[in-house]
Tab-separated table of C-alpha atoms in Angstrom:
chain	number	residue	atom	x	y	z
A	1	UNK	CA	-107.315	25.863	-144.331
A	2	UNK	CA	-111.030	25.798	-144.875
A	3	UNK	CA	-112.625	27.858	-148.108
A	4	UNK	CA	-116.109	28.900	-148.810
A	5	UNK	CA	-117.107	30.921	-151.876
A	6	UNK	CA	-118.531	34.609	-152.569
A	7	UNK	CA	-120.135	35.789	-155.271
A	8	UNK	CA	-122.971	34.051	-157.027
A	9	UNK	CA	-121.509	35.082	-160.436
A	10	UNK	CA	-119.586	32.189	-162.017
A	11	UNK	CA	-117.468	34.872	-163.855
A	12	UNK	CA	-116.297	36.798	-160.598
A	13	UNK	CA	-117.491	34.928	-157.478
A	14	UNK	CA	-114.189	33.417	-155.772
A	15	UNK	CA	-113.217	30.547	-153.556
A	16	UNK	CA	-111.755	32.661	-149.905
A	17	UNK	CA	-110.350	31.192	-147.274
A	18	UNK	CA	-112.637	31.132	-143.996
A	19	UNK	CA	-109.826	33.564	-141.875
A	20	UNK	CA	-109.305	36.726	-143.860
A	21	UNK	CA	-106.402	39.033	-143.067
A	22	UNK	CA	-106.570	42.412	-142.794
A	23	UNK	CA	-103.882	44.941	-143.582
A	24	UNK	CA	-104.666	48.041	-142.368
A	25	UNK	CA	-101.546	49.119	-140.021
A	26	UNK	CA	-99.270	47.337	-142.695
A	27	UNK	CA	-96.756	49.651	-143.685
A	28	UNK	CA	-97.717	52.072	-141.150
A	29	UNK	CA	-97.605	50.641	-137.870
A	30	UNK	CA	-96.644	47.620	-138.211
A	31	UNK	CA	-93.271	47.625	-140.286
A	32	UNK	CA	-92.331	46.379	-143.809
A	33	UNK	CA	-90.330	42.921	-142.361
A	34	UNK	CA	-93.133	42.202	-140.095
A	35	UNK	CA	-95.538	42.531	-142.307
A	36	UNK	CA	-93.838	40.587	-145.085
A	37	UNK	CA	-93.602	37.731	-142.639
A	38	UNK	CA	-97.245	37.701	-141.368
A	39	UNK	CA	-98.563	37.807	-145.535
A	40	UNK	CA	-96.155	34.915	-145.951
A	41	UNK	CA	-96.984	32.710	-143.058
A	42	UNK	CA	-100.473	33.254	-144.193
A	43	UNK	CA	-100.180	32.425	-147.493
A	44	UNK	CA	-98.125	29.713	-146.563
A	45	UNK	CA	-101.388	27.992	-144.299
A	46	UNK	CA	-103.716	28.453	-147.220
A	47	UNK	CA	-104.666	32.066	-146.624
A	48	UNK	CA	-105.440	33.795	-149.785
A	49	UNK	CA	-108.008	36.601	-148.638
A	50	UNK	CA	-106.298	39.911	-147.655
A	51	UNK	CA	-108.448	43.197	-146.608
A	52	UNK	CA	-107.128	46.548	-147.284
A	53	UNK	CA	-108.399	49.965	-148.294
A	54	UNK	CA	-107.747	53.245	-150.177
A	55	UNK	CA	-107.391	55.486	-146.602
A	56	UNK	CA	-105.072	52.992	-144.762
A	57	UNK	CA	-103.620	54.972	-142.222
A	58	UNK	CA	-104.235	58.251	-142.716
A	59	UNK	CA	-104.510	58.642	-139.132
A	60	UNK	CA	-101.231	57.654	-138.263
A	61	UNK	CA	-99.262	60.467	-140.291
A	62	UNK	CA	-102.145	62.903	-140.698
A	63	UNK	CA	-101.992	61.703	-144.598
A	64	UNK	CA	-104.496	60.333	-146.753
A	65	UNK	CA	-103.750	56.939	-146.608
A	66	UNK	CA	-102.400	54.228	-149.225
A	67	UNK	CA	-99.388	52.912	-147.207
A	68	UNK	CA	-101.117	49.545	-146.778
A	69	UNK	CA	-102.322	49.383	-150.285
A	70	UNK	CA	-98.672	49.965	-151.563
A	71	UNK	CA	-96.887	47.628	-148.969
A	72	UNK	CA	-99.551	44.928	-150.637
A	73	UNK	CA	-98.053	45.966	-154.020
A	74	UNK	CA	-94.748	45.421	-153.029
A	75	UNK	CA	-95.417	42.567	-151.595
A	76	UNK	CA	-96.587	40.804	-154.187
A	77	UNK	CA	-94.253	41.662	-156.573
A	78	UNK	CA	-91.448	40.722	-154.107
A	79	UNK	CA	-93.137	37.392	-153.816
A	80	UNK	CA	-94.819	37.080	-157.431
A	81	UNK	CA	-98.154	36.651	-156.598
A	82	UNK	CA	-100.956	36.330	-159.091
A	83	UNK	CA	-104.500	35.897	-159.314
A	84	UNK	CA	-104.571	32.988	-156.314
A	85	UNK	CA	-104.606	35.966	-153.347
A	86	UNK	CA	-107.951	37.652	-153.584
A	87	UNK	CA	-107.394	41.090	-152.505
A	88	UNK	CA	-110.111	43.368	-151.297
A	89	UNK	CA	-109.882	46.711	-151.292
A	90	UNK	CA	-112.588	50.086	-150.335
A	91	UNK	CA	-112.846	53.934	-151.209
A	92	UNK	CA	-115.173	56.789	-150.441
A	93	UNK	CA	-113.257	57.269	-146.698
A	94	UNK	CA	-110.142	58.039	-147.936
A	95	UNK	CA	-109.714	61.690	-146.668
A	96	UNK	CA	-109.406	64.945	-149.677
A	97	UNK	CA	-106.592	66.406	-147.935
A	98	UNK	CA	-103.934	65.920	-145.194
A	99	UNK	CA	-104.781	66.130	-141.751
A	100	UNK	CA	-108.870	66.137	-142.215
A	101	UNK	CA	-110.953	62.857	-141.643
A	102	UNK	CA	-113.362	60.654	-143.245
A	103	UNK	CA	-115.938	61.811	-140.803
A	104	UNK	CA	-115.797	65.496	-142.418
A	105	UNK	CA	-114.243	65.688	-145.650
A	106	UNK	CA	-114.101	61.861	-147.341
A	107	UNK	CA	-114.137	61.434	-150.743
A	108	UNK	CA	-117.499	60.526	-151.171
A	109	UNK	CA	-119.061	57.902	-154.198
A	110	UNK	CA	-119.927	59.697	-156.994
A	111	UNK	CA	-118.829	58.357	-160.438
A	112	UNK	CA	-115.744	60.158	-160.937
A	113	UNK	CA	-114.327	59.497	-157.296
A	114	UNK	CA	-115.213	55.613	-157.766
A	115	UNK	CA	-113.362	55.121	-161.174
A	116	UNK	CA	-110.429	57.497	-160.161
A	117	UNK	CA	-109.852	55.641	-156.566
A	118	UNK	CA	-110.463	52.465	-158.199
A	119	UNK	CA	-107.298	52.889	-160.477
A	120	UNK	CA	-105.231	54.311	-157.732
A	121	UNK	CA	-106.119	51.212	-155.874
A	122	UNK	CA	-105.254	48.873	-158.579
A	123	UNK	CA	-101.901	50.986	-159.441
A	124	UNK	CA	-100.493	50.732	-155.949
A	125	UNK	CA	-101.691	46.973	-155.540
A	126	UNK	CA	-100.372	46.186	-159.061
A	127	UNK	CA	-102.966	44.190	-160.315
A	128	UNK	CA	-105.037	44.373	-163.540
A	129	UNK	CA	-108.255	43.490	-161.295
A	130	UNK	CA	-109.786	44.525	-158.558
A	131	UNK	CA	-110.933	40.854	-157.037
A	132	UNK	CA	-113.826	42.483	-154.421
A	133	UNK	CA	-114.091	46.584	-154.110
A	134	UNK	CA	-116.046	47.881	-151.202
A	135	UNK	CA	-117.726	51.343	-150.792
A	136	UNK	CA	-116.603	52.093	-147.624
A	137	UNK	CA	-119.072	54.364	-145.924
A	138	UNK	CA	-122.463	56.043	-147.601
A	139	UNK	CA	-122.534	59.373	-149.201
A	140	UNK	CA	-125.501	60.353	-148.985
A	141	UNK	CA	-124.847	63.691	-151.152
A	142	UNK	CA	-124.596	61.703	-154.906
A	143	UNK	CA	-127.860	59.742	-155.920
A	144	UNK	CA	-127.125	56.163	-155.542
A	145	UNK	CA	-127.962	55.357	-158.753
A	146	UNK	CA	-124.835	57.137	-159.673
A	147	UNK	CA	-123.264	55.304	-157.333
A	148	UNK	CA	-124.115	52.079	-158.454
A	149	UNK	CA	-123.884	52.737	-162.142
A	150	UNK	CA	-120.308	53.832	-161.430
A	151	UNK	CA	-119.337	50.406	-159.500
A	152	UNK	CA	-121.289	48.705	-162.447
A	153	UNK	CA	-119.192	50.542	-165.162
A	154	UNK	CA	-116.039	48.963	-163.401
A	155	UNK	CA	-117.430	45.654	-163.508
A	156	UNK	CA	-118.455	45.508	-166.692
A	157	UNK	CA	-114.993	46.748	-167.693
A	158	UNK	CA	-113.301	43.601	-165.938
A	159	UNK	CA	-111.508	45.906	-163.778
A	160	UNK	CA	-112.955	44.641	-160.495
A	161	UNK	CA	-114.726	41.266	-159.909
A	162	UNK	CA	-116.869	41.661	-156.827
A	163	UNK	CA	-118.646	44.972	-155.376
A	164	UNK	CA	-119.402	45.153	-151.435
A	165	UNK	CA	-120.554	47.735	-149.010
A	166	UNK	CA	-119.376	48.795	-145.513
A	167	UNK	CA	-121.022	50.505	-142.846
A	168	UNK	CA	-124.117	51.906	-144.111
A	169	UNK	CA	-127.947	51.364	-143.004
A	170	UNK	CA	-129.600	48.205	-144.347
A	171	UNK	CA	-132.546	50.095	-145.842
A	172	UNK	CA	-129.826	52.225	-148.020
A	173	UNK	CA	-127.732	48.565	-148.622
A	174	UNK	CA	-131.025	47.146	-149.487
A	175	UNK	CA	-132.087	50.061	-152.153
A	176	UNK	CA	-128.979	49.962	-153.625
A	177	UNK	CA	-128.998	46.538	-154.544
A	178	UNK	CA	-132.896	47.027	-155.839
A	179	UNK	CA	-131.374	49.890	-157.834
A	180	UNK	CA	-128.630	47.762	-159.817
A	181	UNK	CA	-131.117	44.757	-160.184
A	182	UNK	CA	-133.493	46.667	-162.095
A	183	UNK	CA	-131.142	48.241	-164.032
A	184	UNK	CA	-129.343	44.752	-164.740
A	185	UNK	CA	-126.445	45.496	-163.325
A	186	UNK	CA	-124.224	43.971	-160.373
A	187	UNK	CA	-125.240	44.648	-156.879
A	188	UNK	CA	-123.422	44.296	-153.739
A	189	UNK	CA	-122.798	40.837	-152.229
A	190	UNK	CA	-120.700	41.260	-150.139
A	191	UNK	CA	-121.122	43.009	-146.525
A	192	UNK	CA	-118.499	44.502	-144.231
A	193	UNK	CA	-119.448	45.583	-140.854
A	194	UNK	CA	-118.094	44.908	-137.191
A	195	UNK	CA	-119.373	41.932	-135.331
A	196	UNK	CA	-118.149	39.393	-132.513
A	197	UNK	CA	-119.363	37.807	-130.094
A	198	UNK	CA	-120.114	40.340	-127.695
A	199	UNK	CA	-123.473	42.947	-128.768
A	200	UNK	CA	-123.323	46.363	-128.706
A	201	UNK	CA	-125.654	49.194	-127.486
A	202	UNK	CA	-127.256	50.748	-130.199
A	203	UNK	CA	-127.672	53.755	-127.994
A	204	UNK	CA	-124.261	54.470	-127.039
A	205	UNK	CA	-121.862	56.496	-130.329
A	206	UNK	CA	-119.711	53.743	-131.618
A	207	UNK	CA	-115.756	54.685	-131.486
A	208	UNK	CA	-115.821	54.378	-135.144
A	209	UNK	CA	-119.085	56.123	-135.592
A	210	UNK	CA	-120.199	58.843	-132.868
A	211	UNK	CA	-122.984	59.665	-134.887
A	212	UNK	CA	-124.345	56.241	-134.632
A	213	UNK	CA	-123.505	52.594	-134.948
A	214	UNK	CA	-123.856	52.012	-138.140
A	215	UNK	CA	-120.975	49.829	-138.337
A	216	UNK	CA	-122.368	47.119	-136.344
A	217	UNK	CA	-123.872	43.965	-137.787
A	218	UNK	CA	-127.095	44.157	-135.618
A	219	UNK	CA	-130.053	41.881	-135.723
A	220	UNK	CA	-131.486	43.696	-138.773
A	221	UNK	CA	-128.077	42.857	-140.894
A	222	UNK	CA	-127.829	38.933	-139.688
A	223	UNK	CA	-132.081	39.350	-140.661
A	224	UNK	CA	-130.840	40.308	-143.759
A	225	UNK	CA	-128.448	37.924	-144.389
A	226	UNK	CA	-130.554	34.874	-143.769
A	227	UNK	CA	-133.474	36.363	-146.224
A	228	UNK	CA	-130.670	36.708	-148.744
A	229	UNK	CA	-128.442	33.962	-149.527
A	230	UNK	CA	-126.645	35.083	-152.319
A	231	UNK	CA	-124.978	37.557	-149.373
A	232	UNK	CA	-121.546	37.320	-147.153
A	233	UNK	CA	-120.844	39.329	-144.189
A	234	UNK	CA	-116.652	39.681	-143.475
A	235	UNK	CA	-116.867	40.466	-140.187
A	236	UNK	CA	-113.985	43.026	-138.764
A	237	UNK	CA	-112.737	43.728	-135.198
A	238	UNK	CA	-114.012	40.223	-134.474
A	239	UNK	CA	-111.607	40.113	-131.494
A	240	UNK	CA	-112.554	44.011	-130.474
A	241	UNK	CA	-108.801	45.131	-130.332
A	242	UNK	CA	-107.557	42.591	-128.468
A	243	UNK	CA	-110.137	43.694	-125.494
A	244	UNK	CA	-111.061	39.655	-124.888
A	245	UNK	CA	-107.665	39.225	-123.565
A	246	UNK	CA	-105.760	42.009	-122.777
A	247	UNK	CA	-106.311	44.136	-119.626
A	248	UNK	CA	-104.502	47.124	-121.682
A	249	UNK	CA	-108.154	47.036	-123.769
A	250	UNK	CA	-111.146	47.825	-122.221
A	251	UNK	CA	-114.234	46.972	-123.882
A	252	UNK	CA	-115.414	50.411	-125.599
A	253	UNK	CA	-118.198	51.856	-124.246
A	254	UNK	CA	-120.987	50.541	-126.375
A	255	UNK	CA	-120.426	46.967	-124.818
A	256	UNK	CA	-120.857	48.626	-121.242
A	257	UNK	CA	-123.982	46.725	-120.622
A	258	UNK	CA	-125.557	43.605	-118.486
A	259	UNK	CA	-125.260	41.308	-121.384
A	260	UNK	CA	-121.958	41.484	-122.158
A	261	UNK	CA	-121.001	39.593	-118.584
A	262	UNK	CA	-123.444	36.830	-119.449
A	263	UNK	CA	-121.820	36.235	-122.949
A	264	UNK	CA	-118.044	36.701	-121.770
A	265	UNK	CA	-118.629	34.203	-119.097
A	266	UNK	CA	-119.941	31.147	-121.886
A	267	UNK	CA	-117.060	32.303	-124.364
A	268	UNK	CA	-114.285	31.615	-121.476
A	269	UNK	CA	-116.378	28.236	-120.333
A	270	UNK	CA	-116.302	27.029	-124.064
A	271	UNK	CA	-112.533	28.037	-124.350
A	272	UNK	CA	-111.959	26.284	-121.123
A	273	UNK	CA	-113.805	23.084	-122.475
A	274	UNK	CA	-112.310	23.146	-125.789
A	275	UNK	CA	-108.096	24.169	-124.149
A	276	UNK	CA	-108.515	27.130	-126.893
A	277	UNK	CA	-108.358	30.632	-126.114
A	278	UNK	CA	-111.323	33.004	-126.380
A	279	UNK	CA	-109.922	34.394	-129.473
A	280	UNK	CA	-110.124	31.227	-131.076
A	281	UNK	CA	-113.166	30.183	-129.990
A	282	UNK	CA	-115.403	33.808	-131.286
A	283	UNK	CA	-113.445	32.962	-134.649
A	284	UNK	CA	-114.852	29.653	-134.850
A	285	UNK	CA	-117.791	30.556	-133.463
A	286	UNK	CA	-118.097	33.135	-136.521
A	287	UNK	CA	-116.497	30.883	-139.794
A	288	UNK	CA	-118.597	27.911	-139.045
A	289	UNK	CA	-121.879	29.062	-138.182
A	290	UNK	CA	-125.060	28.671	-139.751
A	291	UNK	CA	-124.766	32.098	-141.490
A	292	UNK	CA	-121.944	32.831	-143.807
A	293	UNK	CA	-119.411	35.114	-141.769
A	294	UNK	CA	-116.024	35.470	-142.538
A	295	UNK	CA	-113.871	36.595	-139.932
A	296	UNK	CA	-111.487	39.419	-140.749
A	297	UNK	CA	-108.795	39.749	-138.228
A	298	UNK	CA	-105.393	41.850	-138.448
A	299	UNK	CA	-102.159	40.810	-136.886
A	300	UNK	CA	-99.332	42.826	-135.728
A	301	UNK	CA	-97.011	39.514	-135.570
A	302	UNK	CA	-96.337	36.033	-136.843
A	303	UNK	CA	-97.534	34.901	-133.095
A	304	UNK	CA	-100.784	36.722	-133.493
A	305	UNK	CA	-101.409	35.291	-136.488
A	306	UNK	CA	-100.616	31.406	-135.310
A	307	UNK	CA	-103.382	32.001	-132.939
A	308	UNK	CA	-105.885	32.851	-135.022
A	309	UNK	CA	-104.951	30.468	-137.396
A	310	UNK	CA	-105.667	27.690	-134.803
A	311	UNK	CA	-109.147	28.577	-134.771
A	312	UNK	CA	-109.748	27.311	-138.462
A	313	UNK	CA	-109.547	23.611	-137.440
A	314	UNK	CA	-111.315	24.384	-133.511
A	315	UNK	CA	-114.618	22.718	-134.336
A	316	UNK	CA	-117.142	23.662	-131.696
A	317	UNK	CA	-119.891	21.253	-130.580
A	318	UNK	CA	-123.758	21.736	-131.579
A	319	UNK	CA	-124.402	22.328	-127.194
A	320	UNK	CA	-121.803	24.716	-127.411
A	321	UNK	CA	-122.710	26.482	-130.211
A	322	UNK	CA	-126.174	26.473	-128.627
A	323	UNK	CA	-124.662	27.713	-125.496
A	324	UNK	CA	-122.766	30.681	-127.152
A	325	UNK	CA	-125.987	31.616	-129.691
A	326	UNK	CA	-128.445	31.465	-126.497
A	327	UNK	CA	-126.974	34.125	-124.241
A	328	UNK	CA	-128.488	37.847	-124.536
């Protein structure tokens, strides 16, 4: 396994594995045994970055989420895992009541949402600390200095280590972070959005967000990342579903474009070059680029998993890297 570190803080930045594993169908979906197995296995190759959050799956029993969250708790007790897994966890999606949606009634960020989620999270995780807590999507009805006084409060508390953002504009990401600077307080550094190798449309709804793609990492975002160092992106649905390889997944419709042709067709020449599979090679493609993306990628078995684990040690050459970076 490869590492590389987030955070800038020396008192909560953290050494992560390059392949992060998300959790989100664990305990829903994907069963208790299977999911045991996968966290092992992973753990067992070096893994120690696991993605989760507050509202995992609502959608699959019209709930409010927290199955994943609590399979994660009993997981590590099962297993007695400390401080050497860095979990991350989000709130502000997680749905008020059964059967509604993040898109219409979420939680929101205000102060008193943020500490309350924040020690559900940590209750059903067991853990004394938060290692990286994510607001999840914007709420644009609290001021966001309330917002970031509340994540700052936490902090400060040494109930969560490291604050990141998901899925809002860059203009709001970038206020935010002015707001908590000036105040001397902790800022985001760490960014979650959804990038791969393919590029969207930015004028075609998003299936995660009809009213706009927000959850993309566009140009503006990667902008932003090289002007800020200090800054990681964890990238998720790097492999889009499984719509590289499967012909059961259809690109969604914001790839429907002539671009994406041009980049699928270098991505299968590299993986035919390099005896990898496509998968492997947009994961590599992301963890050991000149920006710092890690690659967040679920699993629904141990065989999933061993694939993407493969791409950790696929080094891809400089003319292939320029090859894959070139196409529009």
């Amino acid at each position: 396994m490869k590492y590389r570190t987030i955070g800038t803080d020396p008192a909560t930045r953290r050494e992560v594995s390059v392949l992060a594993l998300g959790a989100m169908l664990f305990g829903s979906v994907t069963d208790e045994e299977t999911s045991f197995a996968i966290l092992d296995r992973y753990v067992e190759a070096g893994g120690n970055f696991v993605d989760t959050s507050d509202n995992y799956a609502f959608w699959v029993d019209g709930g409010q989420g927290g199955q994943s969250e609590e399979l994660l708790g009993r997981w590590r007790r099962s297993r007695g895992i400390g401080d050497e897994i860095v979990f991350a966890t989000k709130l502000g999606a997680r749905p008020l009541a059964p059967g509604t949606s993040y898109t219409d009634n979420a939680e929101g960020l205000s102060a008193k949402v943020i500490r309350e989620s924040a020690e559900r999270s940590r209750e059903r995780l067991g853990v004394e600390k938060l290692d990286l807590l994510y607001a999840h999507i914007d709420d644009h009805t609290v001021p966001q200095r309330e917002t970031v006084e509340a994540f700052g409060a936490l902090v400060a508390e040494g109930t969560v280590g490291l604050l990141g953002v998901s899925n809002q504009a860059i203009w709001r990401v970038e206020r935010a972070r002015a707001l908590a600077a000036a105040a001397g307080l902790p800022g985001y550094e760490v960014l979650q959005y959804q990038h791969s190798h393919l590029r969207p449309r930015y004028d075609v709804p998003s299936e995660l967000f009809p009213d706009g793609s927000l959850g993309h990492a566009g140009a503006e975002l990667l902008g932003y990342l090289r002007a800020e160092p200090g800054l990681t992106l964890v990238a998720y649905s790097p492999l889009l579903k499984g719509a590289y390889t499967r012909q059961d997944r259809p690109l969604p419709p914001d790839y429907d474009h002539p671009g994406t042709a041009a980049r699928l067709a270098v991505l299968r020449d590299v993986a035919r070059e390099t005896g990898a599979s496509v998968n492997q090679v947009v994961l590599a493609w992301q963890s050991g680029g000149e920006l710092p993306v890690v690659p967040l990628a679920g699993a629904s078995s141990v065989a999933q998993l061993e694939e993407n684990l493969a791409a950790v040690d696929l080094e891809l050459t400089e003319d292939q890297r320029a090859r894959l970076d070139a196409v529009h």
